[in-house]
Coordinates of C-alpha atoms and ligand atoms in Angstrom, one line a residue:
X30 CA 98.1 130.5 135.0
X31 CA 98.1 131.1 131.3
X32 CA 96.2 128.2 129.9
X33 CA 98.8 126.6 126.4
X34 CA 95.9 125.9 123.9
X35 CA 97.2 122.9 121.8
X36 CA 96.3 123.9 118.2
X37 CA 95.6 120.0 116.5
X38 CA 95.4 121.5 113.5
X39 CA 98.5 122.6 112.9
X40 CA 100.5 119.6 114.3
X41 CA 98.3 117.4 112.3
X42 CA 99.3 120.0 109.0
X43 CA 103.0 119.4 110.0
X44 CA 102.2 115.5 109.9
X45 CA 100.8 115.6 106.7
X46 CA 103.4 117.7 105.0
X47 CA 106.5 115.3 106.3
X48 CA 104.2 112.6 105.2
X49 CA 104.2 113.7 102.0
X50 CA 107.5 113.8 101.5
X51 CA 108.3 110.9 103.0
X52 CA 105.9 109.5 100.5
X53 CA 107.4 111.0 97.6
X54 CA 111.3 109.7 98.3
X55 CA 109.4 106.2 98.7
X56 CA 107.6 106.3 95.5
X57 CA 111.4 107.7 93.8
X58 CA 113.5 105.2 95.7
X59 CA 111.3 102.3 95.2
X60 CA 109.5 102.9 91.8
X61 CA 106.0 102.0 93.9
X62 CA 103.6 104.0 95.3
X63 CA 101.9 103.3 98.6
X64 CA 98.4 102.5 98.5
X65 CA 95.1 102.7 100.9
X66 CA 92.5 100.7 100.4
X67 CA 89.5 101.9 102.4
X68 CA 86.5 99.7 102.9
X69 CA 82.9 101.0 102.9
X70 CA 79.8 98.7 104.0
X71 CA 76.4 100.6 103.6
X72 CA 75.4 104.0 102.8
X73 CA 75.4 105.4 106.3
X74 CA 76.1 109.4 105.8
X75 CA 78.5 109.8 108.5
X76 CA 80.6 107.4 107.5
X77 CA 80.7 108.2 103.8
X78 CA 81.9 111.5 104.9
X79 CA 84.6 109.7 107.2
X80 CA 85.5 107.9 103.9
X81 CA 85.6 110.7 101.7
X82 CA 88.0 112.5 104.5
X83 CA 90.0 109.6 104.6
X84 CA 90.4 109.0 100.8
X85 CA 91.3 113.1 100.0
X86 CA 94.2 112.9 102.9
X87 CA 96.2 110.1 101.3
X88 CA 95.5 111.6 97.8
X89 CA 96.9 114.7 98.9
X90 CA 99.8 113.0 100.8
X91 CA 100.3 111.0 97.7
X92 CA 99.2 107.8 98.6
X93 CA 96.7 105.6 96.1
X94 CA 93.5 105.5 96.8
X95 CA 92.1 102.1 96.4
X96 CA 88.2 102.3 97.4
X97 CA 86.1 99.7 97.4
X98 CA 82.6 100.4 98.2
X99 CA 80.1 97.4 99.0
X100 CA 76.4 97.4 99.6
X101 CA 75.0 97.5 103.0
X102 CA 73.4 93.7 102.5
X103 CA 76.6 92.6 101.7
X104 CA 77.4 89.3 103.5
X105 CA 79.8 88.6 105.9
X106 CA 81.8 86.0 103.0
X107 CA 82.0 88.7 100.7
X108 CA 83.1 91.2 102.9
X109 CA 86.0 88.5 103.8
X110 CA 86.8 87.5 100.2
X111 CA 87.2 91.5 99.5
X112 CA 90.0 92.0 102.5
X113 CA 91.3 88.6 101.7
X114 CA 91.9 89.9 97.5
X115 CA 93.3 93.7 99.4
X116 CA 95.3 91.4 101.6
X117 CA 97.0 89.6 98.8
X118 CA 97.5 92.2 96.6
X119 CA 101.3 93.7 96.8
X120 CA 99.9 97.6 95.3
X121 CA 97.6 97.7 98.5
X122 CA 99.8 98.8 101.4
X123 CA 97.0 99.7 103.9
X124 CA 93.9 98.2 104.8
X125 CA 90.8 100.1 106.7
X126 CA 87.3 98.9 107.0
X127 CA 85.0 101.9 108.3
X128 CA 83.4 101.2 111.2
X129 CA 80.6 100.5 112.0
X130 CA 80.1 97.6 110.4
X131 CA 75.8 97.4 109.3
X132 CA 74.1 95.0 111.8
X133 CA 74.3 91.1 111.0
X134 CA 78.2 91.6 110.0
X135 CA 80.8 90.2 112.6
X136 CA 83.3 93.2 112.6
X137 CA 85.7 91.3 114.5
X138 CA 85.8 88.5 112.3
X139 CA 86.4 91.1 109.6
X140 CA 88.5 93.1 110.8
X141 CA 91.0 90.0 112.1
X142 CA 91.8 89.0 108.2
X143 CA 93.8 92.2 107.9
X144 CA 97.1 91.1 108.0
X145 CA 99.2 92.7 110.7
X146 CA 101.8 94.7 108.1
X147 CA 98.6 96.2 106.8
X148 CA 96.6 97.3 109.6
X149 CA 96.5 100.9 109.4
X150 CA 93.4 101.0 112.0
X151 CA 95.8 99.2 114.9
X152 CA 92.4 97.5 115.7
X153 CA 93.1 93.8 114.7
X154 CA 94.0 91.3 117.7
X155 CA 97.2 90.7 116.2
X156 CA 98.2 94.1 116.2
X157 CA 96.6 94.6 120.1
X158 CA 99.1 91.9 120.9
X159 CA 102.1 93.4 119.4
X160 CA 101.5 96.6 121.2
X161 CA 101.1 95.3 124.3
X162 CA 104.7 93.7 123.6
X163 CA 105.6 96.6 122.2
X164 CA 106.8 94.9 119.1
X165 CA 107.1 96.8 115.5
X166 CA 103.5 97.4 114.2
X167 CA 100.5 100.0 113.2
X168 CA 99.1 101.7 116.4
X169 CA 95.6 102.6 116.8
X170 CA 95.5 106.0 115.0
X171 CA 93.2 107.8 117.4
X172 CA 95.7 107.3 120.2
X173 CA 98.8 107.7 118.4
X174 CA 97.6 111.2 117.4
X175 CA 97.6 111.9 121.4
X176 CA 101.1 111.4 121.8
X177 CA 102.4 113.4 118.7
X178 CA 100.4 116.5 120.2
X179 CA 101.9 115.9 123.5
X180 CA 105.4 115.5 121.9
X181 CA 105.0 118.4 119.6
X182 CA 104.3 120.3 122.7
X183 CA 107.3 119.1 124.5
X184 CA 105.0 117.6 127.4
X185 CA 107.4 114.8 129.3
X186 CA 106.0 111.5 129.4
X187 CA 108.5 109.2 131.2
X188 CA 107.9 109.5 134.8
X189 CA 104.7 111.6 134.5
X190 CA 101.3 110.5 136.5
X191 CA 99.0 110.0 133.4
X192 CA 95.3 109.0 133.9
X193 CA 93.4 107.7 130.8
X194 CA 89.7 108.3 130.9
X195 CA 88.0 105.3 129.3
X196 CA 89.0 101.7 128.1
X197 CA 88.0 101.0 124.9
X198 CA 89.8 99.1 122.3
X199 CA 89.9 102.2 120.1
X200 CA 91.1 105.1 122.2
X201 CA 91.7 104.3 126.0
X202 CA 93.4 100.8 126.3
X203 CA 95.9 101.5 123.4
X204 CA 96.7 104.7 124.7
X205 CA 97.3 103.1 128.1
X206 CA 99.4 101.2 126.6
X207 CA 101.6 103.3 124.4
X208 CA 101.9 105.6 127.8
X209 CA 103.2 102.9 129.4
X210 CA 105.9 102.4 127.4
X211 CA 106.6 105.4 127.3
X212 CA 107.5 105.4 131.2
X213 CA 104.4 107.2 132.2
X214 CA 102.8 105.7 135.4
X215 CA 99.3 105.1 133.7
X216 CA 96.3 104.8 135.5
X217 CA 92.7 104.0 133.5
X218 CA 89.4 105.6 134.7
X219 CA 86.9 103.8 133.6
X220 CA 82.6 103.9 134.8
X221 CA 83.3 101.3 137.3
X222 CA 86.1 103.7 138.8
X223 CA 85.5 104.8 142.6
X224 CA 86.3 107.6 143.3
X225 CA 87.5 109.0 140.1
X226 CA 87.9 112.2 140.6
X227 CA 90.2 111.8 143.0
X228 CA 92.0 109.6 140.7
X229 CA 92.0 112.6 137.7
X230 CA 93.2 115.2 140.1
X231 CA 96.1 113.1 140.7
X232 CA 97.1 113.3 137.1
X233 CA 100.0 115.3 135.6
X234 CA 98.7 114.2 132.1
X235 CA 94.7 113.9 131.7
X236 CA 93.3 112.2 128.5
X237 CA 89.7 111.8 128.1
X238 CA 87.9 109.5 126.0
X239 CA 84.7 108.4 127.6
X240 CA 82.1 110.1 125.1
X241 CA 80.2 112.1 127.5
X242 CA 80.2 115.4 126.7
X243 CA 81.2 117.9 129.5
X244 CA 82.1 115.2 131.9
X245 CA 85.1 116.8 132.9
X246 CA 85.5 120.1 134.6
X247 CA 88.0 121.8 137.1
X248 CA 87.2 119.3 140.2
X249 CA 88.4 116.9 138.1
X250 CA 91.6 119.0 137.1
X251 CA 95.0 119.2 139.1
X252 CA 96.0 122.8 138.6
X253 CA 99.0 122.7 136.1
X254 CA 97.5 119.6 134.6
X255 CA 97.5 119.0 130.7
X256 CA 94.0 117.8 129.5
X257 CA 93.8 116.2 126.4
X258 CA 89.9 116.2 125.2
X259 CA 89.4 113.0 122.7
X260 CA 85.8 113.3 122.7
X261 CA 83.7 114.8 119.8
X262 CA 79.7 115.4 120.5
X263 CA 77.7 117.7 117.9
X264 CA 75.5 119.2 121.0
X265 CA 73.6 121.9 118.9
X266 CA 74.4 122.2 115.9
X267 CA 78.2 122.7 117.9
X268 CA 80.6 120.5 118.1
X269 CA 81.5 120.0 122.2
X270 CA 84.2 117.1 124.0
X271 CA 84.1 115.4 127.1
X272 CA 85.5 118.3 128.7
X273 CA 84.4 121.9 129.7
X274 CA 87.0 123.7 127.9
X275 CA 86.0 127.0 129.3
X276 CA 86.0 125.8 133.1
X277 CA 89.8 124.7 132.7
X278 CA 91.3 128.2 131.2
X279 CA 94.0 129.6 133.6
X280 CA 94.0 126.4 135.8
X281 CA 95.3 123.8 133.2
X282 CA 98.9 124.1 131.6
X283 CA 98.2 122.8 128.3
X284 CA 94.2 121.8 126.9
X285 CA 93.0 120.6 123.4
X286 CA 89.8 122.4 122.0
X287 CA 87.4 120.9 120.3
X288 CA 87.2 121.2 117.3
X289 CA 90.5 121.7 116.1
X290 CA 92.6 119.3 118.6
X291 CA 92.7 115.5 118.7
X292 CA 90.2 115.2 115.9
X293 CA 92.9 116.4 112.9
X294 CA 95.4 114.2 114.8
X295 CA 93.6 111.1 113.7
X296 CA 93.7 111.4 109.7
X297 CA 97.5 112.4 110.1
X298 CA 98.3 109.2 112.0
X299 CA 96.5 107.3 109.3
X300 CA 98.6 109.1 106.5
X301 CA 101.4 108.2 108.6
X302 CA 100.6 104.5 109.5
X303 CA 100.0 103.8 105.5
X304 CA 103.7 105.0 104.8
X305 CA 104.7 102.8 107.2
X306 CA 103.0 99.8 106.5
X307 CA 104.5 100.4 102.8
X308 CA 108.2 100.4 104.8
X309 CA 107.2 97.2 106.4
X310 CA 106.5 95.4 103.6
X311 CA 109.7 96.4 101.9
X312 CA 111.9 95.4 104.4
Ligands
NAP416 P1 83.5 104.1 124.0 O1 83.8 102.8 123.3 O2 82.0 104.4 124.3 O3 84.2 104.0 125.4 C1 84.0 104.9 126.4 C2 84.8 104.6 127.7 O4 84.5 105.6 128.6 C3 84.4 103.2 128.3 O5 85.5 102.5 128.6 C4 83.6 103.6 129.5 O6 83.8 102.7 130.6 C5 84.2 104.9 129.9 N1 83.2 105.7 130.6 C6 82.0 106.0 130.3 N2 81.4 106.8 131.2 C7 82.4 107.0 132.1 C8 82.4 107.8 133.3 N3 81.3 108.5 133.8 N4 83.5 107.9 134.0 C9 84.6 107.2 133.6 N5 84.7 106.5 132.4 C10 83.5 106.4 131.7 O7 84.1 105.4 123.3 P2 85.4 105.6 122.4 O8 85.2 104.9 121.1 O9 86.6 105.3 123.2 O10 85.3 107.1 122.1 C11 85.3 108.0 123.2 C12 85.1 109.4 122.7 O11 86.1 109.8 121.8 C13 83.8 109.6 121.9 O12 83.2 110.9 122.1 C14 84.2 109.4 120.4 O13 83.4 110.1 119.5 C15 85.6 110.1 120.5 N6 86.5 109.7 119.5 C16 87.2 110.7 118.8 C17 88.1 110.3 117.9 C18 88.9 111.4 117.2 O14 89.3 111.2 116.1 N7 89.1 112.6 117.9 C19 88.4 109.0 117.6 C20 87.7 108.0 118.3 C21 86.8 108.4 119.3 P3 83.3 101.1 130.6 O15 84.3 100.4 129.8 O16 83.3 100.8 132.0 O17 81.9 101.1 130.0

């Protein structure tokens, strides 16, 4: 079997580029330009590249960028009153606080005074609850990005036997979720599983988020299977997911590489979730 390599890159280009213009007839139909306002606690490297990413995206795409940059002793009121101001103020359309927060910061408390309209992470527990109604609101980005790939690709959803590897409240349970209503029949793996492997091989759909790199190789794989790789590892000096990519050529149908397949995804959705938001609180 021919192995489809799902190039991230590209669908996440194709994201950014209708994002754009979507941005643009906004800005000309309303006279106001969405705006992201990204938080940044701390100097911690990896996050200031995140940030920096993050902030050259929506500047391309045409959305404000609206930094603010606090230092890492910064205390848990301040960081409030700064999402509280963001929250009030009508140019800010989207709200992100990189995470991790530094230690001593409640990044729960934090994140939960994002208002719902402006929650371009997904991650508050307002917007948790309105996807697990499947109500209008911002989607975790990370998991969003999964299902534009597998649309793009013209993988069906309703009806298929998906299996999520991992639960957290960034990747696995929203994704779950969104599967669900989507009319998959979802199943989560998680390290208290037994007998997960003969849970993966039952999938049609395989998504892996369970930041262990390699964990997944062809036992684990139904041939015909479409694995989607959401974990990222820099295993030296290269970047490696939670899958062995090599093991899984000519027996899966469709597989994400790493780099260059769920990680682009991720800025795209958040491009995308900022226009929206801006919608939202037009309407
Ligand atoms: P996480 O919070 O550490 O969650 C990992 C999940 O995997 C947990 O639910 C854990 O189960 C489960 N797990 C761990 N070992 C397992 C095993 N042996 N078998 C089955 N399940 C197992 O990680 P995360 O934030 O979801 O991130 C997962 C990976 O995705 C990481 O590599 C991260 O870097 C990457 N990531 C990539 C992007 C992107 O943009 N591409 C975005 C976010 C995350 P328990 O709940 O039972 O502990």
């Amino acid at each position: 079997m021919a192995t489809r390599i799902i190039d991230g890159k590209a669908t996440a280009d194709d994201v950014r580029v209708e994002v754009a213009t979507a941005v643009a007839a906004f800005t000309h139909s309303t006279g106001t330009t969405p705006g992201l306002a990204t938080i940044l606690v701390g100097d911690d490297p990896a996050s200031e590249v995140y940030v920096r990413n993050k902030r050259r995206a929506a500047s391309a795409a045409g959305i404000a960028d609206l930094h603010v940059h606090l230092p890492g002793d910064a205390a848990q009121d301040e960081v409030i009153r700064v999402v509280d101001k963001l929250a009030a103020d009508p140019a800010v359309s989207g709200i992100l606080v990189q995470l991790p927060l530094p230690d001593g910061l409640d990044a729960a408390a934090i994140i939960d005074r994002i208002p719902w309209q402006k929650d371009v992470d997904g991650l508050t527990t307002t917007s948790a609850g309105l996807l697990a109604r499947d109500q209008i609101g911002l989607r975790p980005c990370t998991p969003s990005g999964v299902l534009t790939l597998l649309d793009a690709h013209e993988i069906p959803l309703a009806g298929a036997e998906v299996v999520v590897v991992g639960r957290s409240e960034l990747v696995g349970r929203p994704l779950a979720q969104l599967m669900l209503h989507r009319h998959s029949t979802v199943t989560t793996v998680h390290s208290r599983t037994r007998n997960s492997s003969d849970v993966m091989r039952r999938a049609d759909i395989l998504v892996v988020a369970a930041g262990i790199p390699g964990l997944i190789g062809r036992e684990h794989v139904k041939k015909g299977a479409t694995v989607i790789d959401v974990g990222i590892h820099r295993v030296g000096g290269r970047l490696r997911g939670d899958v062995r990519f090599d093991e899984l050529l000519g027996h899966a149908s469709h597989l994400t590489p790493v780099p260059g397949g769920v990680g682009p995804m991720t800025i795209a959705e958040l491009l995308r979730n900022t226009l929206r938001a801006a919608e939202i609180q037009r309407a």
